[in-house]
Structures are given as C-alpha cells and as structure tokens.
C-alpha cells in the first residue's frame, strides 16, 4: 500500500474537499535578522554562541533571511498550491525581555506577514512558541520557574490581541517534549541544561502555560481554533522478551502518555509518576484542570517510530532506544515508516478521541545536491512524501479524524544543533546567495495539489 509507485498515483481528490493542505516553518530557523527591529536575545542566540554546541558552528543569525524575503517565500508557498501556512512567532521579537509592552516593530512584522498570507489565499496557522525563549527569562530560571508560565500567558494575550482579527488558528506550543528533554535533560538543544528533574518540571510548566493560555486566546480572538502540537512516536519492543515488552510501556509513558493523558483530563500517568519518584513535577491545586482545558484540535508531528529495550540502571525508566537493522533511514538516521503513521494516529484516535487532528509536521532529510541545471533530484524525499500522504489517507480510512497535512518544511533551514548540515525543505536554499530552488519533491507536491 505504501510502496512509492503506488503512492505516487495518489490524487488530491482522494482526500475530502475541506482537507487542509499546508507547509510549516519556524521563526528562528528561517527569519535571521536577529539584531533588527529591536529583537531581544533568545536562548538559541546564546546557545549557538557557545563553542561546540552546533555541529557546523553556525547560528540562525541570517538563516534564510526570511525577515526580508518573506514576500518571495509566501509566493513560493502559494505556487505550491497549499491553502495554509504554519509559521511561528519569535517571542524575543515581540518582548525583548520576555515581559512588558509589545515591540511595535515586531508586531508590525508579523502583521505584514499575516496580511501577505491572506492576500495569497493562505490560511495563517500561528505557533506561539517554537523554542525561542527570550534569554532574559532564561536568566531568571526559564521554564523551570513557574513565573515563566505567567509570562507566556501575557505574551500570548498580547500577540493574539494584535493578530486575532486575521489569525483564527493558534498553536500554543510546538513539541514540548523537545523543549523539555532535549533542552533540559540531554542538553543538546538550548538552553543546554542536563538535569532530568528540571526537564520533568519544564514539561509541567509548558503544559500548564498551554492550558492557561487557551481561554486567554479565545477571549482575545472570539471564534479562535486553539490547539497544541506534540511530537509522538509509535513505540516497539526490541525483542519478544518480557523485559523488552515491559520497557515499551515505561518508555511510552514519558514519550507519549505524559502529554496525551493530562491534556485529555486523565492527569499524569500513575505508572510513570511512580517511576519518577521524587523527580515528579510540583503540581499546584488546579493545575491539572487547567492543562485539560478543552482544545479545538490536536496537532501531531510524525517522523519515525522508536524501538526500545530494557536497560536496567539507565535512568528512572530503565529503557534505551535501539536502532532496528535492515530498515530504510533518512540522512538524519531516522527510520522511514509510513506504517508507523497509521499505527500512531489510529492509536491516538482510539485511546483519546481528541476531535480534529492535524499532521502539523512530516518530512525528511537527504543529502541534496544542486545540479548544474539548477535541479535538485531528491527522489527519496519525493517517495517519502508520497508514501506518508498515502499513509495519512489510510489512517483516515480507518476512522482517524485527520483534517490536514503540513509538510516540513517549505525551506531548507537552520536545523538546530545540526546547523545547516541537514536539509528538510521542499525548496533548496543556496545559503551564500539566498536563492530558492524548488526541489523535485516540491514540484511533485505542487502537481499533486494542483491536480
């Protein structure tokens, strides 16, 4: 069902007429202009300045120069035939210190950007937090501190009051798992902290800030559609052994259920709390009720499944992720598994019935090269895209209330700790010249959407 030749025969008309088609980007990865318009320092600016943090010693200081080239980029999105554009707002561009009145230049920039989307028939989908916390808030403790929750809610209110007459779809957070564990446990993302207990508390504060922001967004934008985007994975056992099978439940508890359960009114999973012991988060009265505030949709980013094995002594979960042999992998080393998309989405639908679901990110990295004919023949990405669209259609056939697909990403961009060594874009960016060249995958996506 998901072989490439069959998947390429898929047509847009195989999806409902009201299905939302889009592409996604994020502020720090594409905007550049970190010193313009009064923008404050973010945790990624500080993190990138530390030697050894970024694979190629780069930063998002220029990135795709989207701050200046946004009309060209929106023209590009429009040419693909998408009818939605997911972007994120840089908190330091709105509040340089993370608090106080909004910076006019920053608000004006996003107002122009949104107006540009609407002029091109692109429905704006705004993400309020895609990892670029103002450094001033980090200096005061960052997401470990409950005060940052209040700061985020004030920031959300400020932004939505300015843009809510034009933006109706709001995502509070992108991938809180990554913010918490990559940024605060593994330390490979900003702010570069290695403290598992801190990561657990960060999870709680991210979820709490989401829950408290939802009614604020609705008050500032009557009729708003509000959700959150999670990075979720199907979890498989490395073997048939009872120990590895039990490891799946433990790993899933922190990878998936730790977020899905409280968002859907179940509180934190009891088995995971028991494993965490004194590292469990500090939860104040009313917090769990706030986190479970009704949302209008669930955003899910899907990239790959995870295979886990029992690993006594390795952290509170006693699990480790292993690489399955003999499976196709992207240049990032991520397993290519459209079957996993069906497995994950049917599980979420069955276990949580969350209402409308949007696939807010899905994409792949390959070793793209720009040919002398100005072509980028990324056939592997094209196959990946087609096969995952076929998987999305199959998930819908099996009862998943999937309402839209956003490809990651419109552009090659700054890929966090990997710098510019990984390319996710449907469009090739020649960074020295900032030329945009639509890859073969982007050309196929456009043909698919225009058919």
Coordinates of C-alpha atoms in Angstrom, one line a residue:
X1 CA 0.0 0.0 0.0
X2 CA 2.8 2.4 0.8
X3 CA 5.3 1.5 -1.9
X4 CA 6.5 4.5 -3.8
X5 CA 5.0 3.8 -7.3
X6 CA 1.5 3.2 -5.8
X7 CA 1.8 6.2 -3.5
X8 CA 2.7 8.5 -6.4
X9 CA -0.6 7.6 -8.0
X10 CA -2.5 9.3 -5.1
X11 CA -4.6 12.3 -6.0
X12 CA -5.7 15.3 -4.1
X13 CA -9.3 14.2 -4.8
X14 CA -8.6 11.1 -2.7
X15 CA -9.0 13.5 0.3
X16 CA -12.1 15.4 1.4
X17 CA -12.6 18.8 -0.3
X18 CA -12.2 20.6 3.1
X19 CA -8.9 18.9 3.9
X20 CA -6.3 21.5 4.8
X21 CA -3.0 21.4 2.8
X22 CA 0.0 23.4 4.1
X23 CA 3.6 23.6 4.8
X24 CA 5.4 24.6 8.1
X25 CA 8.3 26.8 9.2
X26 CA 9.6 28.3 12.4
X27 CA 10.9 31.7 13.3
X28 CA 14.5 31.0 14.5
X29 CA 15.1 28.5 11.7
X30 CA 14.3 30.9 8.8
X31 CA 14.0 34.5 9.9
X32 CA 17.5 35.7 10.5
X33 CA 17.7 39.5 11.3
X34 CA 18.4 38.7 15.0
X35 CA 19.6 42.3 15.6
X36 CA 16.9 44.1 13.7
X37 CA 13.7 45.7 14.8
X38 CA 14.7 45.8 18.5
X39 CA 14.6 42.0 18.8
X40 CA 16.0 40.7 22.1
X41 CA 18.4 37.8 22.6
X42 CA 16.9 34.3 22.6
X43 CA 18.2 31.2 24.2
X44 CA 19.2 29.9 20.8
X45 CA 21.3 33.0 20.1
X46 CA 23.2 32.4 23.4
X47 CA 23.4 28.6 22.8
X48 CA 24.8 29.0 19.3
X49 CA 27.5 31.3 20.6
X50 CA 28.9 28.6 22.8
X51 CA 31.7 26.6 21.1
X52 CA 30.8 23.0 20.3
X53 CA 27.1 23.4 20.6
X54 CA 26.2 23.5 16.9
X55 CA 27.6 20.9 14.5
X56 CA 28.9 23.3 11.9
X57 CA 29.4 26.2 14.4
X58 CA 26.6 28.2 12.7
X59 CA 23.6 30.0 14.0
X60 CA 20.2 31.4 13.0
X61 CA 21.6 34.9 12.7
X62 CA 20.9 35.0 9.0
X63 CA 19.3 31.6 8.2
X64 CA 17.0 32.0 5.2
X65 CA 16.8 35.8 5.6
X66 CA 13.0 35.4 5.7
X67 CA 12.6 38.6 7.7
X68 CA 13.5 40.4 4.5
X69 CA 12.5 37.9 1.9
X70 CA 9.1 36.9 3.2
X71 CA 7.1 38.1 0.1
X72 CA 9.2 35.7 -2.1
X73 CA 8.7 32.9 0.4
X74 CA 4.9 33.4 0.5
X75 CA 4.8 33.5 -3.3
X76 CA 6.6 30.2 -3.2
X77 CA 4.1 28.7 -0.8
X78 CA 1.3 29.9 -2.9
X79 CA 2.8 28.4 -6.1
X80 CA 2.8 25.0 -4.4
X81 CA -1.0 25.1 -4.2
X82 CA -1.2 24.9 -0.4
X83 CA -4.1 26.7 1.3
X84 CA -2.5 27.0 4.7
X85 CA 0.8 28.2 6.1
X86 CA 2.1 27.3 9.5
X87 CA 4.6 29.8 11.0
X88 CA 5.9 30.7 14.4
X89 CA 6.2 34.0 16.2
X90 CA 9.6 34.8 17.8
X91 CA 8.8 35.8 21.4
X92 CA 12.0 38.0 21.6
X93 CA 10.8 39.9 18.6
X94 CA 7.6 40.9 20.5
X95 CA 9.0 41.3 24.0
X96 CA 12.8 41.5 24.0
X97 CA 13.0 40.8 27.7
X98 CA 10.0 38.4 27.7
X99 CA 7.8 40.9 29.6
X100 CA 6.3 44.3 29.1
X101 CA 4.5 46.0 26.3
X102 CA 4.9 44.6 22.8
X103 CA 7.6 45.9 20.5
X104 CA 5.9 47.8 17.7
X105 CA 8.4 46.7 15.0
X106 CA 7.9 43.1 15.9
X107 CA 4.2 43.2 15.9
X108 CA 4.2 45.2 12.6
X109 CA 6.4 42.5 11.0
X110 CA 4.0 39.7 11.8
X111 CA 1.1 41.8 10.8
X112 CA 2.6 42.3 7.4
X113 CA 3.4 38.6 7.2
X114 CA -0.1 37.6 8.0
X115 CA -1.6 40.1 5.6
X116 CA 0.7 38.7 3.0
X117 CA -0.6 35.2 3.6
X118 CA -4.2 36.3 3.4
X119 CA -3.5 38.2 0.1
X120 CA -2.3 34.9 -1.3
X121 CA -5.1 32.7 -0.1
X122 CA -3.0 31.1 2.6
X123 CA -4.8 30.4 5.9
X124 CA -2.4 31.5 8.7
X125 CA -1.6 28.9 11.4
X126 CA 0.4 30.7 14.1
X127 CA 2.5 28.8 16.6
X128 CA 3.2 31.0 19.7
X129 CA 6.2 29.1 21.0
X130 CA 8.7 27.2 18.8
X131 CA 11.6 27.1 21.2
X132 CA 13.0 30.6 21.1
X133 CA 12.6 31.8 24.7
X134 CA 13.8 35.3 25.5
X135 CA 17.2 34.9 27.1
X136 CA 16.2 37.3 29.9
X137 CA 13.6 34.8 31.0
X138 CA 16.1 32.0 30.9
X139 CA 18.5 34.1 33.1
X140 CA 15.7 34.2 35.7
X141 CA 15.3 30.4 35.6
X142 CA 13.4 29.8 32.3
X143 CA 10.7 27.2 32.0
X144 CA 11.8 25.6 35.3
X145 CA 10.3 28.6 37.1
X146 CA 6.5 29.0 37.4
X147 CA 6.8 32.7 36.6
X148 CA 7.6 31.9 33.0
X149 CA 4.1 30.4 32.7
X150 CA 2.6 33.7 33.6
X151 CA 5.0 35.5 31.2
X152 CA 3.9 33.2 28.4
X153 CA 0.2 33.8 29.0
X154 CA 0.8 37.6 28.9
X155 CA 2.8 37.2 25.7
X156 CA 0.0 35.1 24.1
X157 CA -2.6 37.7 25.0
X158 CA -0.5 40.5 23.6
X159 CA 0.1 38.7 20.2
X160 CA -3.5 37.4 19.8
X161 CA -5.0 40.8 20.6
X162 CA -2.9 42.3 17.7
X163 CA -3.3 39.5 15.1
X164 CA -6.6 37.8 16.2
X165 CA -8.7 39.7 13.8
X166 CA -6.8 37.9 11.0
X167 CA -5.4 34.7 12.5
X168 CA -8.0 32.2 13.6
X169 CA -5.8 29.1 14.1
X170 CA -3.4 29.2 17.1
X171 CA -1.0 26.6 18.4
X172 CA 0.4 27.3 21.8
X173 CA 3.5 25.1 21.9
X174 CA 5.4 23.1 19.4
X175 CA 6.8 19.7 20.7
X176 CA 7.0 20.3 24.4
X177 CA 8.9 17.0 24.7
X178 CA 11.8 18.5 22.8
X179 CA 11.8 21.7 24.8
X180 CA 11.9 19.7 28.0
X181 CA 14.1 16.8 27.3
X182 CA 16.5 17.9 24.5
X183 CA 16.9 21.3 26.2
X184 CA 16.9 20.3 29.8
X185 CA 17.8 16.7 30.2
X186 CA 20.1 15.8 27.3
X187 CA 21.3 19.4 26.9
X188 CA 21.8 19.1 23.1
X189 CA 19.3 22.0 22.5
X190 CA 19.0 25.4 24.1
X191 CA 19.3 26.2 26.9
X192 CA 21.8 23.3 27.2
X193 CA 20.8 22.1 30.7
X194 CA 21.4 18.5 31.8
X195 CA 19.1 17.9 34.7
X196 CA 16.4 15.2 34.3
X197 CA 14.4 16.6 37.3
X198 CA 14.4 20.0 35.7
X199 CA 13.1 18.6 32.4
X200 CA 10.2 17.0 34.2
X201 CA 9.2 20.3 35.8
X202 CA 9.6 22.1 32.5
X203 CA 7.1 19.6 31.0
X204 CA 4.6 20.6 33.6
X205 CA 5.1 24.3 33.1
X206 CA 4.8 24.0 29.3
X207 CA 1.6 22.1 29.6
X208 CA 0.3 24.5 32.3
X209 CA 1.1 27.5 30.2
X210 CA -0.8 25.9 27.3
X211 CA -3.9 25.3 29.4
X212 CA -3.9 28.8 30.9
X213 CA -3.3 30.4 27.5
X214 CA -6.2 28.7 25.8
X215 CA -9.1 30.8 27.4
X216 CA -6.9 33.9 27.1
X217 CA -6.6 33.3 23.3
X218 CA -10.3 32.7 23.0
X219 CA -11.1 35.9 24.9
X220 CA -8.8 37.9 22.6
X221 CA -10.0 36.2 19.4
X222 CA -13.6 35.1 19.6
X223 CA -14.1 32.1 17.4
X224 CA -10.4 31.1 17.6
X225 CA -9.4 27.5 16.9
X226 CA -6.8 26.6 19.6
X227 CA -4.6 23.6 20.0
X228 CA -1.1 22.3 20.8
X229 CA 1.4 20.3 18.7
X230 CA 3.0 17.2 20.2
X231 CA 5.9 15.1 18.8
X232 CA 4.6 11.5 19.1
X233 CA 6.1 8.1 18.2
X234 CA 4.9 4.6 17.9
X235 CA 7.0 2.5 20.4
X236 CA 8.1 -1.0 19.6
X237 CA 10.0 -3.6 21.6
X238 CA 13.5 -4.6 20.5
X239 CA 12.6 -8.3 21.0
X240 CA 9.9 -10.6 22.1
X241 CA 11.3 -10.9 25.6
X242 CA 9.1 -10.0 28.5
X243 CA 11.6 -7.4 29.7
X244 CA 11.6 -5.6 26.4
X245 CA 7.8 -5.7 26.1
X246 CA 7.6 -4.1 29.6
X247 CA 10.1 -1.5 28.5
X248 CA 7.7 -0.3 25.8
X249 CA 5.1 0.6 28.4
X250 CA 7.6 2.5 30.5
X251 CA 9.1 4.4 27.5
X252 CA 5.6 5.2 26.1
X253 CA 4.7 6.6 29.5
X254 CA 7.1 9.5 29.2
X255 CA 7.3 9.8 25.4
X256 CA 3.6 9.9 24.6
X257 CA 1.2 9.4 27.5
X258 CA 3.0 12.0 29.7
X259 CA 1.5 14.6 27.4
X260 CA -1.6 13.0 26.0
X261 CA -3.0 11.9 29.3
X262 CA -3.1 15.3 31.1
X263 CA -4.3 17.1 28.0
X264 CA -7.3 14.8 27.9
X265 CA -8.2 15.0 31.5
X266 CA -6.5 12.0 32.9
X267 CA -3.7 13.6 34.8
X268 CA -0.2 12.3 34.6
X269 CA 0.0 8.5 34.1
X270 CA 0.3 6.8 37.5
X271 CA 2.9 4.3 36.4
X272 CA 5.2 7.0 35.1
X273 CA 4.8 9.0 38.3
X274 CA 5.7 6.0 40.3
X275 CA 8.9 5.5 38.3
X276 CA 9.8 9.2 38.6
X277 CA 9.6 9.1 42.4
X278 CA 11.0 12.4 43.9
X279 CA 11.6 13.7 40.4
X280 CA 7.9 14.0 39.8
X281 CA 6.8 17.6 39.0
X282 CA 5.5 20.0 41.5
X283 CA 1.8 20.4 40.7
X284 CA -0.3 23.0 42.4
X285 CA -4.1 22.7 43.0
X286 CA -6.0 23.4 39.8
X287 CA -3.0 22.8 37.5
X288 CA -4.3 19.6 36.0
X289 CA -7.7 21.0 35.4
X290 CA -6.1 23.9 33.6
X291 CA -4.0 21.6 31.4
X292 CA -7.1 19.7 30.5
X293 CA -8.9 22.8 29.2
X294 CA -10.8 21.8 26.0
X295 CA -9.0 22.5 22.8
X296 CA -10.3 22.6 19.2
X297 CA -7.7 20.3 17.6
X298 CA -4.6 18.3 18.3
X299 CA -1.5 18.9 16.2
X300 CA 0.8 15.9 15.8
X301 CA 4.3 15.9 14.3
X302 CA 5.2 12.5 13.0
X303 CA 8.7 11.5 11.8
X304 CA 9.6 8.0 12.9
X305 CA 8.9 5.1 15.3
X306 CA 11.2 4.2 18.2
X307 CA 12.4 0.7 19.2
X308 CA 13.3 0.3 22.9
X309 CA 14.9 -2.3 25.0
X310 CA 15.0 -3.0 28.7
X311 CA 18.1 -1.2 30.2
X312 CA 18.4 -1.7 34.0
X313 CA 20.2 1.2 35.6
X314 CA 19.6 3.6 32.7
X315 CA 17.6 6.4 34.3
X316 CA 14.3 6.1 36.0
X317 CA 12.7 4.4 33.0
X318 CA 15.4 1.8 32.6
X319 CA 15.0 1.8 28.9
X320 CA 17.2 2.6 25.9
X321 CA 16.4 3.3 22.3
X322 CA 18.0 0.9 19.8
X323 CA 18.3 1.0 16.0
X324 CA 16.4 -1.7 14.1
X325 CA 18.6 -3.2 11.4
X326 CA 17.7 -3.6 7.8
X327 CA 15.2 -0.7 7.6
X328 CA 15.4 2.4 5.4
X329 CA 16.7 5.6 7.1
X330 CA 16.9 9.2 6.2
X331 CA 20.2 11.1 6.3
X332 CA 19.3 12.0 9.9
X333 CA 19.3 8.3 10.7
X334 CA 15.5 8.3 11.3
X335 CA 13.6 5.2 10.2
X336 CA 11.3 5.7 7.3
X337 CA 8.0 4.1 8.3
X338 CA 4.7 5.3 6.8
X339 CA 3.1 2.3 8.5
X340 CA 4.1 3.9 11.8
X341 CA 2.0 7.0 10.9
X342 CA -1.1 4.8 10.6
X343 CA -0.3 2.9 13.8
X344 CA 0.2 6.2 15.8
X345 CA -2.8 8.1 14.5
X346 CA -5.2 5.2 14.9
X347 CA -3.9 4.7 18.5
X348 CA -4.4 8.4 19.4
X349 CA -7.9 8.3 17.8
X350 CA -8.8 5.1 19.7
X351 CA -7.4 5.9 23.1
X352 CA -8.2 9.7 23.3
X353 CA -10.8 10.6 20.7
X354 CA -9.3 14.1 20.6
X355 CA -11.5 15.6 18.0
X356 CA -9.9 17.0 14.8
X357 CA -6.3 16.0 14.3
X358 CA -3.8 17.8 12.1
X359 CA -0.5 16.4 10.9
X360 CA 1.4 19.6 11.6
X361 CA 4.9 18.4 10.6
X362 CA 6.1 15.5 8.5
X363 CA 9.3 15.5 6.4
X364 CA 12.7 14.0 5.8
X365 CA 16.4 14.9 5.4
X366 CA 18.5 13.7 2.5
X367 CA 21.9 14.6 1.1
X368 CA 20.5 17.1 -1.5
X369 CA 22.8 18.5 -4.2
X370 CA 22.1 21.3 -6.6
X371 CA 22.9 20.2 -10.1
X372 CA 24.4 22.3 -12.9
X373 CA 20.9 22.5 -14.4
X374 CA 19.5 24.2 -11.3
X375 CA 17.6 21.0 -10.4
X376 CA 17.6 19.1 -7.1
X377 CA 16.6 15.5 -7.9
X378 CA 15.5 14.5 -4.3
X379 CA 13.7 11.3 -5.3
X380 CA 14.0 9.8 -1.9
X381 CA 12.1 12.8 -0.3
X382 CA 9.5 12.6 -3.1
X383 CA 8.9 9.0 -2.3
X384 CA 8.8 9.7 1.4
X385 CA 6.2 12.4 0.9
X386 CA 4.0 10.4 -1.4
X387 CA 4.1 7.3 0.9
X388 CA 3.3 9.3 4.0
X389 CA 0.4 11.0 2.2
X390 CA -0.9 7.6 1.3
X391 CA -0.5 6.6 5.0
X392 CA -2.5 9.6 6.1
X393 CA -5.2 8.6 3.7
X394 CA -5.2 5.1 5.1
X395 CA -5.4 6.4 8.7
X396 CA -8.5 8.4 7.7
X397 CA -10.0 5.3 6.1
X398 CA -9.5 3.6 9.4
X399 CA -11.5 6.3 11.2
X400 CA -9.0 8.9 12.2
X401 CA -10.4 12.4 12.2
X402 CA -7.4 13.8 10.3
X403 CA -8.3 17.2 8.9
X404 CA -5.0 18.5 7.4
X405 CA -1.4 17.9 6.4
X406 CA 1.5 20.3 6.8
X407 CA 4.8 19.3 5.1
X408 CA 8.0 20.1 6.9
X409 CA 9.4 22.3 5.6
X410 CA 8.8 24.9 2.9
X411 CA 12.5 25.8 3.0
X412 CA 15.8 24.3 3.9
X413 CA 16.7 26.0 7.2
X414 CA 18.8 26.1 10.4
X415 CA 18.3 22.7 11.8
X416 CA 19.0 23.4 15.5
X417 CA 22.0 21.6 16.8
X418 CA 22.8 20.2 13.3
X419 CA 23.2 23.7 11.9
X420 CA 22.9 23.7 8.1
X421 CA 24.1 20.2 7.7
X422 CA 20.6 18.8 7.3
X423 CA 18.1 19.8 4.7
X424 CA 14.4 19.2 5.2
X425 CA 13.0 21.6 2.6
X426 CA 10.8 21.1 -0.4
X427 CA 12.8 24.1 -1.6
X428 CA 16.6 24.1 -1.8
X429 CA 18.2 27.2 -0.2
X430 CA 21.6 28.2 -1.6
X431 CA 22.7 30.0 1.5
X432 CA 25.6 32.1 0.1
X433 CA 23.2 33.7 -2.5
X434 CA 19.8 33.0 -0.7
X435 CA 18.4 31.6 -3.9
X436 CA 15.4 29.4 -3.6
X437 CA 15.2 26.4 -6.0
X438 CA 12.1 24.1 -5.8
X439 CA 13.3 20.5 -5.5
X440 CA 11.8 17.6 -7.4
X441 CA 9.7 16.8 -4.2
X442 CA 8.3 20.3 -4.1
X443 CA 7.5 20.1 -7.8
X444 CA 5.6 16.8 -7.2
X445 CA 3.7 18.3 -4.2
X446 CA 2.7 21.2 -6.4
X447 CA 1.5 18.9 -9.2
X448 CA -0.4 16.8 -6.6
X449 CA -2.1 19.9 -5.1
X450 CA -2.9 21.4 -8.5
X451 CA -4.4 18.2 -10.0

